[in-house]
Short mmCIF file of C-alpha atoms and ligand atoms in Angstrom, two decimals:
data_model
loop_
_atom_site.label_atom_id
_atom_site.label_comp_id
_atom_site.label_asym_id
_atom_site.label_seq_id
_atom_site.Cartn_x
_atom_site.Cartn_y
_atom_site.Cartn_z
CA MET G 21 -38.69 -4.98 5.14
CA GLN G 22 -36.65 -5.74 2.02
CA ILE G 23 -36.62 -9.43 1.30
CA ASP G 24 -35.67 -9.61 -2.38
CA VAL G 25 -31.90 -9.40 -2.68
CA ALA G 26 -32.31 -7.60 -6.00
CA ASP G 27 -33.91 -4.71 -4.08
CA TRP G 28 -30.75 -3.99 -2.13
CA PRO G 29 -28.92 -1.04 -3.66
CA MET G 30 -25.71 -2.12 -5.38
CA VAL G 31 -22.77 -0.47 -3.69
CA HIS G 32 -21.18 0.66 -6.96
CA THR G 33 -24.32 2.23 -8.46
CA ALA G 34 -26.58 2.97 -5.45
CA ARG G 35 -29.41 1.48 -7.53
CA PRO G 36 -31.23 -1.84 -7.19
CA ALA G 37 -29.58 -4.71 -9.03
CA ASP G 38 -30.37 -4.71 -12.72
CA PRO G 39 -30.15 -8.27 -14.10
CA ASN G 40 -29.23 -6.83 -17.50
CA ASP G 41 -26.31 -4.82 -16.11
CA PRO G 42 -23.11 -6.61 -17.16
CA GLU G 43 -21.45 -5.21 -14.05
CA ILE G 44 -24.01 -6.60 -11.62
CA ARG G 45 -22.33 -8.25 -8.64
CA ALA G 46 -24.63 -10.74 -7.08
CA GLY G 47 -22.82 -11.15 -3.76
CA ALA G 48 -25.79 -9.63 -1.93
CA GLY G 49 -27.76 -12.70 -2.99
CA LEU G 50 -25.39 -14.79 -0.92
CA ILE G 51 -24.68 -12.53 2.01
CA ARG G 52 -28.15 -11.11 2.79
CA PRO G 53 -29.77 -14.53 3.38
CA LEU G 54 -26.79 -15.49 5.56
CA GLU G 55 -27.22 -12.25 7.49
CA THR G 56 -30.95 -12.93 7.96
CA ALA G 57 -30.22 -16.45 9.22
CA ALA G 58 -27.50 -15.18 11.57
CA ARG G 59 -29.76 -12.49 13.05
CA LYS G 60 -32.56 -15.04 13.52
CA ALA G 61 -30.11 -17.20 15.45
CA GLY G 62 -29.38 -14.25 17.76
CA VAL G 63 -26.09 -13.06 16.28
CA ASP G 64 -25.24 -9.45 17.17
CA ILE G 65 -23.56 -7.89 14.09
CA MET G 66 -21.54 -4.94 15.38
CA LEU G 67 -20.95 -2.59 12.44
CA GLU G 68 -18.13 -0.05 12.60
CA HIS G 69 -16.34 -2.04 15.27
CA ARG G 70 -12.75 -2.77 14.39
CA MET G 71 -10.92 -5.76 15.82
CA THR G 72 -7.48 -4.56 16.90
CA ALA G 73 -6.05 -7.48 18.89
CA ILE G 74 -6.61 -11.13 19.76
CA TYR G 75 -6.00 -12.29 23.34
CA ARG G 76 -4.58 -15.60 24.56
CA GLU G 77 -4.39 -16.72 28.18
CA ALA G 78 -0.69 -15.74 28.06
CA PRO G 79 0.84 -13.59 25.27
CA ASN G 80 2.15 -16.56 23.27
CA SER G 81 0.54 -19.57 24.88
CA GLY G 82 -2.75 -20.95 26.03
CA ARG G 83 -6.21 -20.71 24.59
CA VAL G 84 -7.57 -17.74 22.68
CA ILE G 85 -9.99 -15.97 25.00
CA GLY G 86 -11.21 -12.89 23.15
CA ILE G 87 -10.52 -9.79 21.10
CA ALA G 88 -10.08 -6.05 21.45
CA LEU G 89 -12.36 -3.73 19.48
CA ASP G 90 -12.23 -0.09 18.53
CA HIS G 91 -15.54 1.70 17.93
CA ASN G 92 -14.96 5.29 16.83
CA GLY G 93 -12.10 5.64 19.29
CA VAL G 94 -13.80 3.75 22.13
CA VAL G 95 -11.87 0.59 22.95
CA ARG G 96 -13.62 -2.51 24.29
CA ASN G 97 -12.63 -6.09 24.98
CA ILE G 98 -14.96 -8.95 24.11
CA ARG G 99 -14.60 -12.38 25.68
CA ALA G 100 -15.06 -15.35 23.32
CA ARG G 101 -17.69 -17.87 24.38
CA LYS G 102 -16.09 -20.68 22.43
CA ALA G 103 -13.53 -19.42 19.91
CA VAL G 104 -12.45 -16.57 17.64
CA ILE G 105 -12.64 -16.86 13.83
CA VAL G 106 -10.44 -14.55 11.75
CA ALA G 107 -12.37 -13.67 8.57
CA THR G 108 -11.02 -10.20 7.88
CA GLY G 109 -10.57 -10.75 4.15
CA GLY G 110 -6.88 -10.64 3.31
CA SER G 111 -3.98 -8.27 2.98
CA THR G 112 -3.66 -6.77 -0.52
CA GLY G 113 -4.31 -3.26 0.86
CA ASN G 114 -1.37 -3.38 3.28
CA ILE G 115 1.72 -2.42 1.29
CA ASN G 116 4.28 -3.58 3.86
CA PHE G 117 2.46 -6.85 4.37
CA ARG G 118 2.03 -7.71 0.69
CA ARG G 119 5.70 -6.85 0.03
CA MET G 120 6.68 -9.73 2.33
CA PHE G 121 5.25 -11.95 -0.41
CA ASP G 122 6.58 -9.95 -3.35
CA PRO G 123 8.83 -6.91 -2.78
CA ARG G 124 7.83 -5.55 -6.17
CA LEU G 125 4.25 -4.78 -5.08
CA THR G 126 4.99 -1.19 -4.11
CA GLU G 127 2.58 1.69 -3.53
CA GLU G 128 1.72 2.42 -7.18
CA TYR G 129 -0.41 -0.76 -7.25
CA CYS G 130 -3.14 1.29 -5.60
CA GLY G 131 -6.14 0.19 -7.65
CA LEU G 132 -7.30 -2.63 -5.41
CA ALA G 133 -10.39 -4.54 -6.50
CA GLY G 134 -13.07 -3.87 -3.89
CA MET G 135 -11.62 -0.50 -2.89
CA PRO G 136 -12.61 2.16 -1.99
CA TRP G 137 -15.43 0.14 -0.42
CA SER G 138 -13.66 -2.72 1.31
CA ASP G 139 -9.97 -2.69 2.21
CA GLN G 140 -7.88 -5.77 2.83
CA ASP G 141 -5.56 -4.36 5.45
CA ALA G 142 -4.10 -7.57 6.98
CA SER G 143 -5.50 -6.64 10.41
CA GLY G 144 -6.59 -10.23 11.07
CA GLU G 145 -3.27 -11.70 10.02
CA LEU G 146 -1.30 -9.14 12.06
CA ALA G 147 -3.40 -9.71 15.20
CA ALA G 148 -2.98 -13.49 14.87
CA MET G 149 0.75 -13.20 14.18
CA ASP G 150 1.07 -11.11 17.35
CA ILE G 151 -0.02 -14.16 19.34
CA GLY G 152 2.26 -16.57 17.47
CA ALA G 153 0.37 -17.55 14.29
CA SER G 154 2.30 -18.57 11.19
CA LEU G 155 1.77 -17.57 7.56
CA TRP G 156 1.33 -20.20 4.89
CA GLY G 157 1.19 -20.67 1.12
CA LEU G 158 3.13 -17.48 0.39
CA PHE G 159 3.99 -18.45 -3.19
CA ASN G 160 0.30 -18.54 -4.05
CA PHE G 161 0.12 -14.76 -3.78
CA THR G 162 2.27 -14.09 -6.81
CA GLY G 163 2.46 -17.49 -8.50
CA GLU G 164 1.93 -17.26 -12.22
CA PHE G 165 -1.62 -18.51 -12.19
CA GLY G 166 -4.95 -17.13 -11.09
CA SER G 167 -6.41 -13.66 -10.97
CA GLY G 168 -4.52 -12.32 -7.95
CA ILE G 169 -3.01 -9.49 -10.01
CA THR G 170 -5.04 -8.38 -13.00
CA LYS G 171 -5.05 -6.16 -16.05
CA PRO G 172 -7.50 -3.29 -15.52
CA GLY G 173 -10.76 -3.31 -17.44
CA ALA G 174 -11.20 0.44 -17.23
CA ILE G 175 -8.60 3.19 -17.52
CA GLY G 176 -8.19 6.81 -16.44
CA CYS G 177 -9.24 6.15 -12.83
CA GLN G 178 -7.59 4.70 -9.73
CA TYR G 179 -10.00 1.77 -9.31
CA GLY G 180 -10.19 0.06 -12.70
CA TYR G 181 -10.95 -3.55 -11.75
CA VAL G 182 -12.48 -5.20 -14.79
CA ASN G 183 -15.85 -6.10 -13.25
CA VAL G 184 -16.71 -3.03 -11.20
CA ARG G 185 -17.39 0.57 -12.24
CA TRP G 186 -18.06 3.08 -9.45
CA HIS G 187 -20.86 5.43 -10.43
CA PRO G 188 -21.98 8.82 -9.05
CA GLY G 189 -24.56 8.08 -6.37
CA SER G 190 -22.46 5.34 -4.82
CA ALA G 191 -21.76 6.06 -1.15
CA VAL G 192 -18.03 5.97 -1.90
CA PHE G 193 -17.98 7.86 -5.20
CA ASP G 194 -16.24 10.79 -3.49
CA GLN G 195 -13.34 8.41 -2.84
CA ALA G 196 -13.50 6.57 -6.18
CA ARG G 197 -13.68 9.98 -7.95
CA ALA G 198 -14.27 8.59 -11.48
CA ILE G 199 -16.12 5.83 -13.33
CA GLY G 200 -13.23 5.05 -15.68
CA LEU G 201 -13.24 4.40 -19.42
CA ALA G 202 -14.16 0.76 -19.98
CA VAL G 203 -11.99 -0.61 -22.78
CA LYS G 204 -13.90 -2.52 -25.46
CA ASP G 205 -11.00 -3.12 -27.83
CA TRP G 206 -7.37 -3.05 -26.71
CA GLN G 207 -6.41 -2.37 -30.33
CA ASP G 208 -7.52 1.20 -29.64
CA LEU G 209 -4.51 2.06 -27.50
CA ILE G 210 -0.98 1.22 -26.54
CA LEU G 211 0.31 0.67 -23.03
CA VAL G 212 3.56 2.31 -22.01
CA ASN G 213 5.56 2.23 -18.79
CA MET G 214 6.73 5.18 -16.70
CA LEU G 215 9.49 5.84 -19.25
CA GLY G 216 7.11 5.92 -22.22
CA ARG G 217 8.09 2.50 -23.60
CA ARG G 218 5.78 -0.27 -24.71
CA PHE G 219 6.24 -3.61 -22.93
CA TYR G 220 3.33 -5.83 -23.94
CA ASP G 221 0.83 -7.07 -26.53
CA GLU G 222 -2.02 -4.86 -25.34
CA THR G 223 -4.66 -7.33 -26.49
CA ALA G 224 -3.31 -10.06 -24.18
CA GLY G 225 -4.90 -10.65 -20.78
CA HIS G 226 -3.44 -11.66 -17.45
CA PHE G 227 -2.85 -14.99 -15.77
CA GLY G 228 -5.85 -17.23 -15.61
CA TYR G 229 -6.57 -20.54 -13.87
CA ASN G 230 -7.80 -21.38 -10.38
CA THR G 231 -11.18 -19.81 -11.04
CA TYR G 232 -14.57 -21.39 -11.63
CA MET G 233 -14.62 -23.66 -14.73
CA SER G 234 -10.95 -23.08 -15.54
CA ALA G 235 -10.48 -26.85 -15.31
CA ASN G 236 -13.35 -28.29 -17.29
CA PRO G 237 -14.25 -31.12 -17.09
CA TYR G 238 -13.03 -31.55 -13.51
CA GLU G 239 -12.50 -34.95 -11.93
CA PRO G 240 -12.09 -34.74 -8.13
CA HIS G 241 -8.72 -36.00 -6.85
CA SER G 242 -7.28 -36.58 -10.33
CA TYR G 243 -3.99 -35.10 -11.46
CA LEU G 244 -5.30 -35.46 -15.01
CA ASN G 245 -7.30 -32.26 -14.46
CA ALA G 246 -4.15 -30.36 -15.33
CA LYS G 247 -4.65 -31.52 -18.92
CA ASN G 248 -8.01 -29.72 -19.04
CA ALA G 249 -6.81 -26.50 -17.46
CA LYS G 250 -7.38 -23.33 -19.44
CA TYR G 251 -4.18 -21.58 -18.46
CA ASN G 252 -3.50 -18.12 -19.82
CA PRO G 253 0.23 -17.50 -19.54
CA SER G 254 0.03 -13.77 -20.35
CA ASN G 255 2.17 -12.10 -17.76
CA PHE G 256 0.81 -8.55 -17.56
CA ILE G 257 2.27 -7.90 -14.11
CA ASN G 258 5.71 -9.26 -14.96
CA ALA G 259 5.77 -7.24 -18.17
CA ALA G 260 4.60 -4.12 -16.34
CA LEU G 261 7.35 -4.55 -13.74
CA ALA G 262 10.14 -5.02 -16.22
CA GLY G 263 12.54 -2.62 -17.79
CA ILE G 264 12.55 0.43 -15.53
CA GLY G 265 15.88 -0.12 -13.81
CA ASP G 266 15.78 2.97 -11.59
CA GLY G 267 16.79 1.15 -8.42
CA HIS G 268 13.23 0.79 -7.09
CA ASN G 269 11.30 -2.43 -6.79
CA GLY G 270 7.96 -1.60 -8.41
CA GLY G 271 7.55 -1.00 -12.12
CA GLY G 272 5.85 2.38 -11.73
CA PRO G 273 2.63 3.49 -13.41
CA ILE G 274 1.40 2.04 -16.69
CA TRP G 275 -0.26 4.51 -19.06
CA ALA G 276 -2.72 3.83 -21.88
CA ILE G 277 -1.88 6.18 -24.75
CA PHE G 278 -4.50 6.93 -27.42
CA ASP G 279 -5.77 9.65 -29.71
CA ALA G 280 -9.01 11.39 -30.67
CA ASP G 281 -9.89 8.67 -33.20
CA ALA G 282 -9.74 6.03 -30.47
CA VAL G 283 -12.08 8.12 -28.31
CA ALA G 284 -14.58 8.18 -31.19
CA ARG G 285 -14.28 4.43 -31.88
CA GLU G 286 -14.75 3.55 -28.19
CA GLN G 287 -17.43 6.25 -27.70
CA TRP G 288 -15.60 7.44 -24.60
CA ARG G 289 -16.29 10.73 -22.85
CA PRO G 290 -12.84 11.72 -21.59
CA ALA G 291 -14.03 14.17 -18.94
CA PRO G 292 -15.29 13.96 -15.34
CA PRO G 293 -16.99 11.93 -13.95
CA HIS G 294 -15.56 9.38 -16.40
CA VAL G 295 -11.88 10.19 -15.79
CA ASP G 296 -9.91 11.40 -12.80
CA ALA G 297 -7.73 14.25 -14.03
CA ASP G 298 -7.65 16.09 -10.68
CA ALA G 299 -5.81 13.29 -8.86
CA GLY G 300 -3.45 12.67 -11.79
CA PHE G 301 -4.92 9.50 -13.26
CA PHE G 302 -5.68 11.12 -16.66
CA PHE G 303 -3.91 13.64 -18.90
CA THR G 304 -4.62 15.32 -22.25
CA ALA G 305 -2.44 17.36 -24.63
CA ASP G 306 -2.32 18.47 -28.25
CA THR G 307 1.10 16.91 -28.87
CA LEU G 308 2.70 13.70 -27.65
CA GLU G 309 5.66 15.63 -26.26
CA ASP G 310 3.38 17.83 -24.19
CA LEU G 311 1.45 14.78 -23.04
CA ALA G 312 4.64 13.16 -21.72
CA ARG G 313 5.61 16.40 -19.94
CA LYS G 314 2.20 16.67 -18.32
CA ILE G 315 2.35 13.24 -16.66
CA VAL G 316 3.17 14.36 -13.15
CA MET G 317 1.55 12.54 -10.23
CA LYS G 318 2.62 10.97 -6.97
CA TYR G 319 3.49 7.52 -8.37
CA GLN G 320 5.35 8.73 -11.48
CA ARG G 321 8.82 8.57 -9.90
CA VAL G 322 10.67 10.06 -12.87
CA PRO G 323 9.47 12.32 -15.69
CA MET G 324 8.48 10.50 -18.86
CA PRO G 325 11.05 11.54 -21.51
CA PRO G 326 8.99 13.20 -24.31
CA LYS G 327 11.29 11.73 -26.97
CA ASN G 328 10.64 8.20 -25.68
CA LEU G 329 6.90 8.61 -26.11
CA LEU G 330 7.32 10.18 -29.54
CA ASP G 331 9.62 7.32 -30.66
CA THR G 332 7.33 4.65 -29.19
CA VAL G 333 4.26 5.98 -31.02
CA ALA G 334 6.19 6.41 -34.29
CA ARG G 335 7.43 2.81 -34.06
CA TYR G 336 3.96 1.52 -33.22
CA ASN G 337 2.46 3.44 -36.15
CA SER G 338 5.07 1.80 -38.41
CA PHE G 339 3.81 -1.60 -37.15
CA VAL G 340 0.29 -0.59 -38.25
CA ASP G 341 1.66 0.20 -41.73
CA ALA G 342 3.56 -3.11 -41.84
CA GLY G 343 0.65 -5.10 -40.36
CA LYS G 344 3.00 -6.70 -37.83
CA ASP G 345 4.18 -5.89 -34.28
CA THR G 346 7.76 -7.16 -34.32
CA ASP G 347 8.35 -6.04 -30.70
CA PHE G 348 5.56 -7.75 -28.75
CA GLY G 349 3.51 -9.71 -31.27
CA LYS G 350 0.23 -7.78 -30.98
CA PRO G 351 -1.93 -9.46 -33.59
CA LYS G 352 -1.99 -7.18 -36.63
CA PRO G 353 -2.00 -3.71 -35.01
CA HIS G 354 -5.07 -1.91 -36.36
CA TYR G 355 -4.93 1.82 -35.67
CA LYS G 356 -2.31 4.55 -35.75
CA ILE G 357 -2.12 7.03 -32.90
CA ALA G 358 -2.09 10.23 -34.92
CA ARG G 359 -5.00 12.62 -34.44
CA PRO G 360 -4.83 15.13 -31.56
CA PRO G 361 -5.70 15.58 -28.82
CA PHE G 362 -3.70 12.77 -27.27
CA PHE G 363 -4.51 11.09 -23.97
CA ALA G 364 -2.69 9.23 -21.17
CA ALA G 365 -4.93 7.17 -18.88
CA TRP G 366 -3.89 5.19 -15.77
CA ALA G 367 -3.78 1.47 -16.62
CA THR G 368 -1.61 0.03 -13.83
CA PRO G 369 -2.14 -3.59 -12.67
CA VAL G 370 -4.96 -4.14 -10.18
CA LEU G 371 -4.41 -6.33 -7.11
CA HIS G 372 -7.35 -8.63 -6.59
CA ASP G 373 -7.38 -11.70 -4.33
CA THR G 374 -5.13 -12.38 -1.37
CA ARG G 375 -3.92 -15.94 -1.78
CA ALA G 376 -1.52 -16.18 1.13
CA GLY G 377 -2.38 -15.79 4.78
CA LEU G 378 -2.58 -17.53 8.13
CA ARG G 379 -1.58 -21.15 8.34
CA ILE G 380 -4.63 -23.32 8.99
CA ASN G 381 -5.19 -27.07 9.17
CA ALA G 382 -8.07 -29.01 7.61
CA ARG G 383 -10.33 -28.01 10.55
CA CYS G 384 -9.48 -24.35 9.80
CA GLN G 385 -7.65 -24.04 13.12
CA VAL G 386 -4.82 -21.51 13.05
CA VAL G 387 -1.38 -23.06 13.45
CA ASP G 388 1.66 -21.40 15.02
CA ILE G 389 5.20 -21.05 13.74
CA ASN G 390 6.13 -24.44 15.32
CA GLY G 391 3.28 -26.25 13.60
CA THR G 392 1.14 -26.42 16.75
CA VAL G 393 -2.57 -25.51 16.77
CA ILE G 394 -3.44 -22.28 18.62
CA PRO G 395 -6.42 -23.46 20.68
CA GLY G 396 -9.61 -21.51 20.09
CA LEU G 397 -8.44 -19.64 16.97
CA TYR G 398 -9.85 -20.35 13.51
CA CYS G 399 -9.53 -18.67 10.13
CA GLY G 400 -11.09 -18.89 6.68
CA GLY G 401 -11.37 -16.99 3.41
CA GLU G 402 -8.80 -14.58 2.07
CA SER G 403 -7.06 -14.25 5.44
CA ALA G 404 -6.12 -17.93 5.29
CA GLY G 405 -3.16 -19.27 3.35
CA GLY G 406 -2.41 -22.52 1.61
CA PHE G 407 -5.43 -22.90 -0.63
CA SER G 408 -4.91 -21.26 -3.98
CA MET G 409 -8.39 -20.61 -5.27
CA HIS G 410 -10.15 -17.46 -6.34
CA GLY G 411 -13.07 -16.02 -4.48
CA LEU G 412 -16.18 -17.07 -2.68
CA PRO G 413 -15.96 -20.88 -2.90
CA ARG G 414 -12.89 -20.85 -0.67
CA ALA G 415 -14.39 -18.31 1.73
CA ILE G 416 -17.74 -20.09 1.99
CA CYS G 417 -16.30 -23.60 2.47
CA GLN G 418 -13.71 -22.51 5.00
CA GLY G 419 -16.26 -20.34 6.81
CA PHE G 420 -18.53 -23.36 7.11
CA ILE G 421 -15.72 -25.62 8.36
CA ALA G 422 -14.39 -23.02 10.80
CA GLY G 423 -17.87 -22.17 12.08
CA ARG G 424 -18.86 -25.78 12.62
CA ASN G 425 -15.66 -26.64 14.47
CA ALA G 426 -15.67 -23.44 16.53
CA ALA G 427 -19.28 -24.08 17.57
CA ALA G 428 -18.30 -27.57 18.74
CA GLU G 429 -15.66 -26.19 21.13
CA SER G 430 -16.45 -26.20 24.82
CA ASP G 431 -17.17 -22.85 26.42
CA VAL G 432 -14.17 -20.74 27.37
CA ARG G 433 -14.01 -20.58 31.14
C1 LIG X 515 -14.68 -6.43 -6.99
C2 LIG X 515 -14.68 -7.88 -6.62
C3 LIG X 515 -15.37 -8.79 -7.38
C4 LIG X 515 -15.36 -10.15 -7.04
N1 LIG X 515 -16.06 -11.04 -7.79
C5 LIG X 515 -16.12 -12.33 -7.42
C6 LIG X 515 -16.89 -13.28 -8.14
O1 LIG X 515 -17.53 -12.93 -9.14
N2 LIG X 515 -16.90 -14.57 -7.72
C7 LIG X 515 -16.20 -14.98 -6.63
O2 LIG X 515 -16.24 -16.16 -6.28
N3 LIG X 515 -15.45 -14.10 -5.91
C8 LIG X 515 -15.39 -12.80 -6.27
N4 LIG X 515 -14.64 -11.91 -5.56
C9 LIG X 515 -13.82 -12.39 -4.44
C10 LIG X 515 -14.66 -12.59 -3.18
O3 LIG X 515 -15.53 -11.48 -3.02
C11 LIG X 515 -13.73 -12.71 -1.97
O4 LIG X 515 -12.81 -13.75 -2.20
C12 LIG X 515 -14.53 -13.01 -0.71
O5 LIG X 515 -15.47 -11.99 -0.44
C13 LIG X 515 -13.58 -13.14 0.47
O6 LIG X 515 -14.35 -13.40 1.60
P1 LIG X 515 -13.79 -13.17 3.04
O7 LIG X 515 -14.89 -13.50 3.97
O8 LIG X 515 -12.47 -13.84 3.20
O9 LIG X 515 -13.46 -11.61 3.13
P2 LIG X 515 -14.39 -10.32 2.83
O10 LIG X 515 -15.61 -10.67 2.03
O11 LIG X 515 -13.43 -9.33 2.32
O12 LIG X 515 -14.89 -9.92 4.28
C14 LIG X 515 -14.02 -9.44 5.27
C15 LIG X 515 -14.82 -8.56 6.21
O13 LIG X 515 -14.07 -8.30 7.40
C16 LIG X 515 -14.14 -6.91 7.68
N5 LIG X 515 -12.92 -6.57 8.42
C17 LIG X 515 -11.66 -6.48 7.95
N6 LIG X 515 -10.81 -6.17 8.93
C18 LIG X 515 -11.55 -6.06 10.06
C19 LIG X 515 -11.23 -5.75 11.41
N7 LIG X 515 -9.97 -5.53 11.82
N8 LIG X 515 -12.24 -5.73 12.32
C20 LIG X 515 -13.52 -5.97 11.94
N9 LIG X 515 -13.88 -6.27 10.67
C21 LIG X 515 -12.90 -6.31 9.74
C22 LIG X 515 -14.26 -6.24 6.33
O14 LIG X 515 -14.82 -4.94 6.47
C23 LIG X 515 -15.19 -7.20 5.59
O15 LIG X 515 -16.53 -6.91 5.88
C24 LIG X 515 -14.63 -10.56 -5.89
C25 LIG X 515 -13.94 -9.62 -5.11
C26 LIG X 515 -13.96 -8.29 -5.46
C27 LIG X 515 -13.22 -7.30 -4.59
#
């Protein structure tokens, strides 16, 4: 039996965890011991069972009494002994759902962190809303703080979240399709929108704050913490969404444009499995005009005008000569884009956390649209709203609170 968490194959590499791998994700170190403890306590973990509904005594009243499950097309109902806890992990993967929070988050924002391994399809929120639950903390989803919507760390692939590269051998590599080109120096490229226009200082990041150590030192209960907050106001998503004006909500794809010299500087290999040309997340051409013409894929709503791209690159190259980016303030642009072949690599914002979800109280009980507790229903983690914090601390604390309170409920009759 495997007992060392480092022995568990990492989902993105299919290899054991390598402590020297900068992309190591140590979540298994948290989850595997919890799994072992749960199994020891007699918990039956039913993999590949999908919760599809939550039942109350009456459709919109009374105690929660159980759930419906789908297992490869076979539907079952399970009666709750004490309570039901929604911990389905959020809603970023559900386009209609996330557009309730921000209509601009249309289908081109398809590079969800965690996908193609783990979707956040809002199934928990939808099932709870069906029995009267309310949403909560909706502003947190797109508020200009935190890492809910991020700049990609790798380009030329659909899933470019900064901290995860999918490698051949991973069980989901057939869906990820490419590793991506990790960007070491954003001076090596420019970012253009669907129309071939720059919109941003490429070396800037995305919103920060509300992550571990972003307020340091931190004094519990003190408003003075705001003075110590490391807030990064760079608005990658807002910049990416701006300036299209074609009557749609989303800003369309963002493309990283670079040349052969950049490939050499970054030591990239712009071919499969590093880039995803087949699905339209990477293009190459010998001229910039041809490159613009080649950018045809399902999220590119309008053709990129070749002249726009040509003009954008010429203007950027003039900034390199002048040593100053008078459009977006990129600190001293370093390199011209001049030596063919030229490349266009997908670099569209990546949706990360869900920060809005079901309304819960301090006991993690789900609350309905009238502010009344739904008896026997709890929620924690990314499916819960009203607590704007990145990641595991929120999920772990709320899971603990919800679990403790659910366990203290009397048995459902
Ligand atoms: C790539 C990546 C890197 C991250 N790095 C960090 C980090 O370094 N530090 C940090 O603190 N946080 C990090 N996070 C965030 C953190 O992983 C999440 O906030 C946390 O896992 C959320 O926990 P959760 O229990 O709410 O949901 P999840 O961990 O998403 O779990 C939800 C579970 O419910 C299952 N599920 C969903 N719907 C159903 C259904 N209808 N029926 C049955 N099961 C269902 C899912 O398959 C999943 O197993 C990262 C996230 C990602 C994606």
